[in-house]
Coordinates of C-alpha atoms in Angstrom, one line a residue:
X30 CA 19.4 -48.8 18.1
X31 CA 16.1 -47.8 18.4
X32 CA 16.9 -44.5 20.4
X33 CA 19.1 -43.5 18.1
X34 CA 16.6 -44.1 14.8
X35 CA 14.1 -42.0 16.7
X36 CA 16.2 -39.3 17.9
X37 CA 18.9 -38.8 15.3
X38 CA 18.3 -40.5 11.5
X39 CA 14.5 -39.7 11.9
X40 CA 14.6 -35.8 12.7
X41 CA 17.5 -35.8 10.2
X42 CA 14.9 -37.2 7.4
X43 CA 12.3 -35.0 8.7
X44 CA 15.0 -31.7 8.2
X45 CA 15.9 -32.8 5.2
X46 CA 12.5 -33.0 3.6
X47 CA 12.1 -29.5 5.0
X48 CA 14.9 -27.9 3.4
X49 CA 14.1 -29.9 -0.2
X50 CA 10.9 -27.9 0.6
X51 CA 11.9 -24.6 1.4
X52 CA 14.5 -24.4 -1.2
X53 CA 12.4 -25.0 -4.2
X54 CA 9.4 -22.7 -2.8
X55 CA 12.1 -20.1 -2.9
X56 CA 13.6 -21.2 -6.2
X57 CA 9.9 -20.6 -7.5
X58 CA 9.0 -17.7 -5.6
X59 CA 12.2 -16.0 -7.3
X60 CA 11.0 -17.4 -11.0
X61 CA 7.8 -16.0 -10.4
X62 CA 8.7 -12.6 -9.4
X63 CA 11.1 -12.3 -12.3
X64 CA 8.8 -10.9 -14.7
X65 CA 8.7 -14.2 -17.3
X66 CA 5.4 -15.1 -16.5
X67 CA 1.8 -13.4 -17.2
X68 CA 0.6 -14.0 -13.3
X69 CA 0.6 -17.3 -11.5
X70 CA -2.0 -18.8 -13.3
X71 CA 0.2 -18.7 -16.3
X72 CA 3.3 -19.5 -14.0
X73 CA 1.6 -23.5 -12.5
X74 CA 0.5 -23.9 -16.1
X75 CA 4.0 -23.2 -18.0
X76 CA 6.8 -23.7 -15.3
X77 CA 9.0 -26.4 -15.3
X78 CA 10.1 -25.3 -11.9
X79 CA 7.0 -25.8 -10.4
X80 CA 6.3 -29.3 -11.9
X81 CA 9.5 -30.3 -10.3
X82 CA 8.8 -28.4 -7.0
X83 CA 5.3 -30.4 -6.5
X84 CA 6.7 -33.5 -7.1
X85 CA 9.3 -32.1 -4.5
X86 CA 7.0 -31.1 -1.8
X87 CA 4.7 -34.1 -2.3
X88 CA 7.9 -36.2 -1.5
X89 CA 8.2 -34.1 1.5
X90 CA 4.9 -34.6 2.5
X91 CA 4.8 -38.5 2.0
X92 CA 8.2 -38.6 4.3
X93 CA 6.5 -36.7 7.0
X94 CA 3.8 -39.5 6.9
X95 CA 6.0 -42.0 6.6
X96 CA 8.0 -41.0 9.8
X97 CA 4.6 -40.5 11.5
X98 CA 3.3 -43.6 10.9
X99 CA 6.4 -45.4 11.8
X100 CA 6.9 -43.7 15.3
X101 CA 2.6 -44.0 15.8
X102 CA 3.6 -47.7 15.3
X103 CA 6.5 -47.7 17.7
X104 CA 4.2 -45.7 20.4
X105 CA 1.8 -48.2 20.1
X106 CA 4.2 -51.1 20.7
X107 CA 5.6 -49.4 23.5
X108 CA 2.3 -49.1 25.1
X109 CA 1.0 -52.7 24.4
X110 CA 4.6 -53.9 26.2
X111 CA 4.8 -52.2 29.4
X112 CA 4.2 -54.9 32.4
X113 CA 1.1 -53.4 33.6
X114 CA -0.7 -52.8 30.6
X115 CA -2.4 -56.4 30.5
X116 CA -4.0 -55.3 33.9
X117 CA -5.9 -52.1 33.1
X118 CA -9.8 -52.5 32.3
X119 CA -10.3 -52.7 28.8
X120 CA -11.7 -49.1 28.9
X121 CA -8.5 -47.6 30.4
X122 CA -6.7 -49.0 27.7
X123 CA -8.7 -47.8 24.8
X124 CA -8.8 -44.7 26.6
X125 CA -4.4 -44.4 27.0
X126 CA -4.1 -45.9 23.5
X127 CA -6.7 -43.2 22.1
X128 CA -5.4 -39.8 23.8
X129 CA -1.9 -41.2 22.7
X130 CA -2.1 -42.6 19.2
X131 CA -5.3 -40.2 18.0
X132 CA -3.5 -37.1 17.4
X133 CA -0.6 -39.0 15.5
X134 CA -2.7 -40.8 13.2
X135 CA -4.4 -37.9 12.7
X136 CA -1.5 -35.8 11.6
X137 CA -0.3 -38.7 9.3
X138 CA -3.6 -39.0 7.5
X139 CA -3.0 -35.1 6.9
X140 CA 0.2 -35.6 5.5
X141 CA -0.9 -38.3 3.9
X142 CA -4.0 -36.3 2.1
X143 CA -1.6 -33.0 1.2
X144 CA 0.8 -35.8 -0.4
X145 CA -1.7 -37.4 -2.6
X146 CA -3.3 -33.9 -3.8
X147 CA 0.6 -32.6 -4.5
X148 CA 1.0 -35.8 -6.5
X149 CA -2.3 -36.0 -8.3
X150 CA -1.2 -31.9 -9.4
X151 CA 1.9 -33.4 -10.8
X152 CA 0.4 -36.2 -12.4
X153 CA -2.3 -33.7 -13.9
X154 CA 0.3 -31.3 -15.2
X155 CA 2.6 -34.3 -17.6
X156 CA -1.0 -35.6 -18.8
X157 CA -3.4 -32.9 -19.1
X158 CA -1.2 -29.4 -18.2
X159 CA -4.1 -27.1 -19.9
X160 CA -6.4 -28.2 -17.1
X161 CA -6.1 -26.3 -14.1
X162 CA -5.4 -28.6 -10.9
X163 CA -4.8 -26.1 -8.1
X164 CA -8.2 -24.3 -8.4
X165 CA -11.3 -24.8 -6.8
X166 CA -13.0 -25.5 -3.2
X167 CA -11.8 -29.2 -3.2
X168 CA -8.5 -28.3 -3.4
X169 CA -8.0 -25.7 -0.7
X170 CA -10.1 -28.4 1.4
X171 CA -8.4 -31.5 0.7
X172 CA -4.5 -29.8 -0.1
X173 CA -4.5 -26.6 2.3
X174 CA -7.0 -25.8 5.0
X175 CA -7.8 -29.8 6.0
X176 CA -4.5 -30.8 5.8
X177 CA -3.1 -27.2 8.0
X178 CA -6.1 -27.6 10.9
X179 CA -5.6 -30.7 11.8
X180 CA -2.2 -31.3 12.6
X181 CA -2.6 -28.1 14.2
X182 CA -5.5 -29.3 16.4
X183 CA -3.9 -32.4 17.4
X184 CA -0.9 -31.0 18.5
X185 CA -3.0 -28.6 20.4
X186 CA -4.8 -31.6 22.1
X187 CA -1.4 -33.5 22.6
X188 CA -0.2 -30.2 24.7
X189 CA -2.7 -29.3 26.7
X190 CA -2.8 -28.7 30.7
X191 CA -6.0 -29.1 32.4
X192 CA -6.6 -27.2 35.4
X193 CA -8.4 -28.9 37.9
X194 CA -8.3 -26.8 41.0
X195 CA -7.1 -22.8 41.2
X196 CA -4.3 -22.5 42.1
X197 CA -3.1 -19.5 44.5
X198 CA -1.4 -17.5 41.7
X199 CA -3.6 -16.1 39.0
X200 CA -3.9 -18.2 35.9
X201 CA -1.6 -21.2 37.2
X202 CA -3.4 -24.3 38.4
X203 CA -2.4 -26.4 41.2
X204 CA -1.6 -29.4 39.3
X205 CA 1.3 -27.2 37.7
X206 CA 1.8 -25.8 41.0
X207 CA 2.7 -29.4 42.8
X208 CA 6.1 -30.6 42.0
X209 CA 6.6 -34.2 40.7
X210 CA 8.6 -36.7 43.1
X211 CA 12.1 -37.3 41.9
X212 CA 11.6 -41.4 42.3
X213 CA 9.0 -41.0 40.2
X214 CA 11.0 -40.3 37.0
X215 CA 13.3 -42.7 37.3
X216 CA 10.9 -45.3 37.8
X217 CA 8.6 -45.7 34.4
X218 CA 5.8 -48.5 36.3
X219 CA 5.1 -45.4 38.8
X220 CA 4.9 -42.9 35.7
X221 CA 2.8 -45.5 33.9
X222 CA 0.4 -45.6 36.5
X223 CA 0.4 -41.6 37.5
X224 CA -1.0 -41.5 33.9
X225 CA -3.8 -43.5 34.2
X226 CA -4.7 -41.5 37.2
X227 CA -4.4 -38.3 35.1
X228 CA -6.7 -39.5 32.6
X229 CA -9.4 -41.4 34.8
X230 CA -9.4 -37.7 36.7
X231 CA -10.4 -36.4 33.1
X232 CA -12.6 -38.6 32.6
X233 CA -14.5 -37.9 35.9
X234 CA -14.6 -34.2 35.1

């Protein structure tokens, strides 16, 4: 089922990758330190291990998109099928689709940019390995800082609490302060609408 692609085999994939990940970084980190190599410039050039551990993390990388993109999909099909949604004003629904599906395609096309960097290194290295790849301004743009900040930033955005009125305790607003009604999370047409209201309320401010 659907619940159980998006809540079991998909983290799975995503742990998975992580581990491929962290398990060659260590391999290399303990091939560097070993004393073979004249520094790490001479390490990316020579290594065999990190040939194979780019082409490791860039398959990491392209699953993290892949996954991404998929459940961006799913949200967005979700969205587009609850009964309601063919009754909101055109701008309320570019507005829900937007504050939903932004910060996921977002991160994707990050994972997407740090897997095509890792796999144009790799592809450098088999046919030109006396030309440094992992040098220069465009890579720690495109491969590092790019790729870092905006997931970051989106899952930032994806968190965040607005406070709209103080509250009566220092630093706690009363929109955390209110409880939610019980009926309200058992029915999803209520919580479909409550989030409109959220977001017109944003809007206005």
């Amino acid at each position: 089922s659907e619940k159980k692609i998006v809540f079991t085999i998909y983290p799975l994939i995503l742990a998975f990758a992580s581990i491929g990940m962290i398990l060659s970084s260590t391999i290399e980190a303990v091939v560097l330190l070993s004393g073979d190599f004249a520094g790490v410039d001479d390490f990316r050039a020579k290594s065999q291990i990190h040939k194979v551990g780019t082409i490791i993390e860039a398959s990491a990388w392209g699953v993290h998109f892949t996954v991404v993109s998929i459940c961006c999909f799913m949200v967005y099909k979700r969205i587009s099928s609850l009964p309601t949604f063919s009754q909101v004003r055109g701008h309320a629904k570019r507005n829900i689709v937007n504050k939903m599906m932004i910060p996921m395609i977002c991160t994707a096309l990050s994972y997407a940019l740090r897997c095509g960097w890792m796999t144009a290194d790799f592809v450098s290295r088999i046919h030109n390995p006396s030309k440094p790849f992992e040098t220069g301004l465009g890579w720690w743009l495109g491969n590092v800082w790019i790729p870092t900040l905006v997931p970051c930033v989106s899952l930032l955005y994806s968190i965040r609490k607005r406070d709209r009125e103080p509250g009566s305790i220092d630093g706690v607003s009363d929109a955390l302060l209110h409880p939610q009604h019980p009926y309200e999370h058992n029915d999803p047409i209520l919580l479909f609408h409550r989030i409109f209201r959220d977001m017109d309320e944003d809007d206005e401010e």
